[in-house]
CSV table of C-alpha atoms in Angstrom, one decimal:
chain,number,residue,atom,x,y,z
A,1299,GLY,CA,29.0,-63.7,74.2
A,1300,ALA,CA,28.4,-61.7,77.5
A,1301,VAL,CA,28.3,-58.6,75.5
A,1302,VAL,CA,27.0,-55.2,77.2
A,1303,SER,CA,26.2,-51.9,75.1
A,1304,GLN,CA,25.8,-48.2,76.0
A,1305,HIS,CA,24.2,-45.7,74.5
A,1306,PRO,CA,24.7,-42.9,74.0
A,1307,SER,CA,28.8,-43.6,73.8
A,1308,TRP,CA,29.1,-39.5,75.1
A,1309,VAL,CA,27.1,-37.3,75.1
A,1310,ILE,CA,27.5,-33.3,76.0
A,1311,CYS,CA,24.4,-31.2,77.2
A,1312,LYS,CA,24.0,-27.6,78.8
A,1313,SER,CA,23.4,-27.7,82.9
A,1314,GLY,CA,19.6,-28.1,83.8
A,1315,THR,CA,18.6,-30.6,81.3
A,1316,SER,CA,18.3,-34.7,81.6
A,1317,VAL,CA,20.2,-37.4,80.0
A,1318,LYS,CA,19.2,-40.8,79.2
A,1319,ILE,CA,21.7,-43.5,79.1
A,1320,GLU,CA,20.8,-46.8,78.2
A,1321,CYS,CA,22.2,-50.3,79.0
A,1322,ARG,CA,21.3,-53.4,77.0
A,1323,SER,CA,22.9,-56.9,77.5
A,1324,LEU,CA,22.8,-58.2,73.7
A,1325,ASP,CA,23.3,-62.0,73.8
A,1326,PHE,CA,21.9,-62.7,77.9
A,1327,GLN,CA,19.4,-62.0,79.8
A,1328,ALA,CA,20.6,-60.0,82.6
A,1329,THR,CA,18.1,-59.8,85.8
A,1330,THR,CA,20.6,-58.1,87.9
A,1331,MET,CA,22.4,-54.6,86.2
A,1332,PHE,CA,25.1,-52.3,87.8
A,1333,TRP,CA,25.3,-48.5,87.4
A,1334,TYR,CA,29.0,-47.4,87.7
A,1335,ARG,CA,30.5,-43.5,87.9
A,1336,GLN,CA,34.1,-43.0,87.1
A,1337,PHE,CA,36.0,-40.2,87.4
A,1338,PRO,CA,39.8,-39.5,85.9
A,1339,LYS,CA,42.2,-41.6,88.0
A,1340,GLN,CA,39.9,-43.4,90.0
A,1341,SER,CA,38.1,-46.1,90.5
A,1342,LEU,CA,34.6,-47.2,89.5
A,1343,MET,CA,32.2,-46.3,92.2
A,1344,LEU,CA,28.7,-47.9,92.7
A,1345,MET,CA,25.7,-45.8,92.0
A,1346,ALA,CA,22.8,-47.8,92.1
A,1347,THR,CA,22.2,-51.9,92.0
A,1348,SER,CA,19.2,-52.8,88.7
A,1349,ASN,CA,16.9,-55.3,89.4
A,1350,GLU,CA,14.2,-56.4,86.5
A,1351,GLY,CA,10.6,-55.7,87.5
A,1352,SER,CA,11.3,-53.7,90.7
A,1353,LYS,CA,13.3,-50.4,92.2
A,1354,ALA,CA,16.5,-49.8,91.9
A,1355,THR,CA,18.5,-49.9,95.1
A,1356,TYR,CA,21.1,-46.7,95.5
A,1357,GLU,CA,24.3,-46.5,97.1
A,1358,GLN,CA,24.8,-44.5,99.9
A,1359,GLY,CA,25.1,-40.6,98.9
A,1360,VAL,CA,23.4,-41.6,95.6
A,1361,GLU,CA,20.4,-39.3,95.0
A,1362,LYS,CA,17.8,-41.1,93.9
A,1363,ASP,CA,15.5,-38.7,92.5
A,1364,LYS,CA,18.6,-37.2,90.6
A,1365,PHE,CA,19.8,-40.4,89.1
A,1366,LEU,CA,16.7,-41.9,88.1
A,1367,ILE,CA,17.0,-45.9,87.2
A,1368,ASN,CA,14.1,-48.1,85.2
A,1369,HIS,CA,15.3,-51.8,84.5
A,1370,ALA,CA,12.3,-52.7,82.3
A,1371,SER,CA,13.3,-55.6,80.9
A,1372,LEU,CA,15.9,-58.7,80.7
A,1373,THR,CA,17.8,-56.8,78.8
A,1374,LEU,CA,18.0,-53.1,79.1
A,1375,SER,CA,18.1,-51.0,81.9
A,1376,THR,CA,18.6,-46.8,81.6
A,1377,LEU,CA,20.0,-44.6,83.7
A,1378,THR,CA,18.0,-40.9,83.4
A,1379,VAL,CA,20.7,-38.2,85.3
A,1380,THR,CA,18.0,-35.5,85.8
A,1381,SER,CA,18.7,-31.5,85.7
A,1382,ALA,CA,22.3,-32.4,85.2
A,1383,HIS,CA,24.9,-29.5,86.8
A,1384,PRO,CA,28.8,-29.7,85.6
A,1385,GLU,CA,29.7,-31.5,88.8
A,1386,ASP,CA,27.9,-34.8,87.1
A,1387,SER,CA,30.2,-34.5,84.4
A,1388,SER,CA,31.9,-38.5,84.2
A,1389,PHE,CA,32.4,-41.9,82.8
A,1390,TYR,CA,29.3,-43.9,83.3
A,1391,ILE,CA,29.5,-47.8,83.3
A,1392,CYS,CA,26.8,-50.0,83.4
A,1393,SER,CA,27.4,-53.9,84.0
A,1394,ALA,CA,25.0,-56.9,83.6
A,1395,ARG,CA,25.6,-60.0,85.9
A,1396,ARG,CA,25.3,-63.5,84.2
A,1397,ALA,CA,24.0,-67.0,85.7
A,1398,SER,CA,27.3,-68.6,85.2
A,1399,GLY,CA,29.3,-70.9,86.9
A,1400,THR,CA,30.3,-68.6,89.7
A,1401,GLY,CA,27.1,-66.6,89.8
A,1402,GLU,CA,28.3,-63.3,90.0
A,1403,THR,CA,30.1,-62.1,87.3
A,1404,GLN,CA,29.7,-59.2,86.2
A,1405,TYR,CA,30.3,-57.8,82.0
A,1406,PHE,CA,31.0,-54.4,81.9
A,1407,GLY,CA,29.7,-51.8,79.3
A,1408,PRO,CA,31.6,-49.5,77.1
A,1409,GLY,CA,30.5,-46.7,79.3
A,1410,THR,CA,29.2,-42.9,78.2
A,1411,ARG,CA,30.8,-39.9,79.2
A,1412,LEU,CA,28.7,-37.2,80.2
A,1413,LEU,CA,30.0,-33.6,80.0
A,1414,VAL,CA,27.7,-30.8,81.8
A,1415,LEU,CA,28.8,-27.8,79.9
B,482,GLY,CA,33.8,-50.3,101.0
B,483,GLU,CA,34.6,-47.9,97.9
B,484,SER,CA,38.3,-47.2,96.8
B,485,VAL,CA,38.8,-43.7,96.1
B,486,GLY,CA,42.3,-42.1,95.3
B,487,LEU,CA,43.7,-39.3,92.9
B,488,HIS,CA,46.9,-40.9,91.5
B,489,LEU,CA,46.9,-44.5,90.3
B,490,PRO,CA,50.0,-46.5,91.5
B,491,THR,CA,51.8,-47.5,88.2
B,492,LEU,CA,54.3,-49.9,87.3
B,493,SER,CA,56.1,-49.7,84.1
B,494,VAL,CA,57.7,-53.3,82.3
B,495,GLN,CA,59.6,-54.1,79.4
B,496,GLU,CA,57.7,-55.6,76.5
B,497,GLY,CA,58.5,-59.4,77.0
B,498,ASP,CA,59.1,-59.0,80.9
B,499,ASN,CA,56.4,-60.6,83.3
B,500,SER,CA,54.1,-58.2,85.0
B,501,ILE,CA,52.8,-58.4,88.5
B,502,ILE,CA,49.9,-56.8,89.7
B,503,ASN,CA,49.4,-56.3,93.2
B,504,CYS,CA,45.7,-56.2,95.4
B,505,ALA,CA,45.1,-56.0,98.8
B,506,TYR,CA,40.9,-56.8,99.6
B,507,SER,CA,39.6,-55.7,102.4
B,508,ASN,CA,37.0,-57.9,103.1
B,509,SER,CA,37.8,-61.2,104.7
B,510,ALA,CA,34.4,-62.3,104.1
B,511,SER,CA,35.2,-62.0,100.2
B,512,ASP,CA,34.5,-65.6,98.6
B,513,TYR,CA,35.0,-64.5,95.1
B,514,PHE,CA,37.6,-62.3,93.2
B,515,ILE,CA,38.1,-60.8,89.8
B,516,TRP,CA,40.6,-59.1,88.0
B,517,TYR,CA,39.5,-56.4,84.9
B,518,LYS,CA,41.5,-54.8,82.6
B,519,GLN,CA,40.2,-50.9,81.3
B,520,GLU,CA,42.0,-49.5,78.7
B,521,SER,CA,41.9,-45.6,78.4
B,522,GLY,CA,38.2,-44.0,77.4
B,523,LYS,CA,36.7,-48.1,78.0
B,524,GLY,CA,35.0,-50.2,80.3
B,525,PRO,CA,36.5,-53.1,82.0
B,526,GLN,CA,37.1,-56.1,80.6
B,527,PHE,CA,37.0,-59.4,82.3
B,528,ILE,CA,40.2,-60.8,82.7
B,529,ILE,CA,40.3,-63.9,85.3
B,530,ASP,CA,38.1,-64.7,88.8
B,531,ILE,CA,39.0,-67.3,91.7
B,532,ARG,CA,37.1,-68.4,94.6
B,533,SER,CA,38.2,-68.3,97.9
B,534,ASN,CA,38.5,-72.4,97.7
B,535,MET,CA,41.4,-72.0,95.4
B,536,ASP,CA,44.9,-70.4,95.7
B,537,LYS,CA,45.9,-70.3,92.1
B,538,ARG,CA,44.0,-70.3,88.6
B,539,GLN,CA,45.8,-70.1,85.1
B,540,GLY,CA,44.4,-68.5,81.8
B,541,GLN,CA,46.0,-67.6,78.8
B,542,ARG,CA,49.2,-65.9,79.9
B,543,VAL,CA,47.1,-64.9,82.9
B,544,THR,CA,47.9,-66.7,86.6
B,545,VAL,CA,45.8,-64.7,89.7
B,546,LEU,CA,47.3,-66.0,93.1
B,547,LEU,CA,45.2,-66.0,96.3
B,548,ASN,CA,46.3,-65.6,99.3
B,549,LYS,CA,43.4,-65.4,102.2
B,550,THR,CA,45.9,-65.3,105.1
B,551,VAL,CA,47.2,-61.6,104.5
B,552,LYS,CA,44.3,-61.1,102.2
B,553,HIS,CA,46.1,-60.3,99.4
B,554,LEU,CA,46.0,-60.9,95.3
B,555,SER,CA,48.0,-60.6,92.3
B,556,LEU,CA,47.9,-61.2,88.9
B,557,GLN,CA,50.7,-62.3,87.1
B,558,ILE,CA,50.6,-61.2,82.6
B,559,ALA,CA,53.5,-63.1,81.0
B,560,ALA,CA,55.7,-62.1,78.6
B,561,THR,CA,53.6,-58.5,78.6
B,562,GLN,CA,53.0,-56.5,75.1
B,563,PRO,CA,52.3,-53.1,74.5
B,564,GLY,CA,48.6,-54.5,74.0
B,565,ASP,CA,48.5,-55.4,77.6
B,566,SER,CA,49.2,-51.4,78.6
B,567,ALA,CA,46.0,-50.6,80.7
B,568,VAL,CA,44.1,-49.9,84.2
B,569,TYR,CA,44.3,-53.7,85.8
B,570,PHE,CA,41.4,-53.4,88.6
B,571,CYS,CA,40.9,-56.4,91.1
B,572,ALA,CA,37.1,-56.9,93.1
B,573,GLU,CA,35.8,-58.9,95.8
B,574,ASN,CA,32.3,-59.5,96.3
B,575,GLY,CA,32.4,-58.5,100.1
B,576,ASP,CA,29.9,-59.9,102.0
B,577,ASN,CA,28.0,-61.1,98.2
B,578,GLN,CA,25.4,-58.2,99.0
B,579,GLY,CA,22.9,-58.8,95.9
B,580,GLY,CA,26.1,-59.9,94.1
B,581,LYS,CA,27.6,-56.5,94.2
B,582,LEU,CA,31.6,-55.4,93.6
B,583,ILE,CA,34.1,-54.1,95.4
B,584,PHE,CA,36.9,-52.3,93.4
B,585,GLY,CA,39.9,-51.7,94.0
B,586,GLN,CA,41.7,-48.8,93.2
B,587,GLY,CA,43.4,-49.5,90.1
B,588,THR,CA,47.1,-50.0,89.0
B,589,GLU,CA,48.2,-48.6,85.9
B,590,LEU,CA,50.5,-50.7,83.7
B,591,SER,CA,52.6,-49.2,81.0
B,592,VAL,CA,54.3,-51.3,78.7
B,593,LYS,CA,57.4,-50.3,76.8
B,594,PRO,CA,58.4,-51.7,73.9
């Protein structure tokens, strides 16, 4: 159990275009999902917290108008990178929080590699 | 806070040996800790977690030790196998702000056959 999927797994786009990444919890409901970005040889950097039915909460320094997050249902959150530029090239990973004994365990998706040309 | 670094610490072990990966966490208010394994090009995979009311927890071939006095966490892997080669991250829940996790910088484990 606790499977999280992402789509697409990789995407190459031209500078200036927008890219949408989907994050789904396949076998559980996730009231909260998180979006991270990871550069090579670095740790995960939290971008935003996505709560079903409400606006996302963005971390300091993350532009909410550039990284649009929509948590439309208990199993789906989307991240749209608007007007992508080469510096947005990165590995984007989502996670979903499932109520468990601890209530805080996050399960991660496989990641989406974005390359902006 | 966030952990950013350009060079991951590395640990190289021989197959069959035990591995110990260390992590110093930042927030004394943290009461929940998780170890994740990340293979190249993949998302982090949950390994084991521990609450602050415990100082040791064991899983299958893995043990997590927590020392709250010095804010130190370790992951022990018994009989390390080539498939254990990956980057290992510790994470803490900090001030419990909406379930956010704070990740450490990670350690790259390389297992030599």
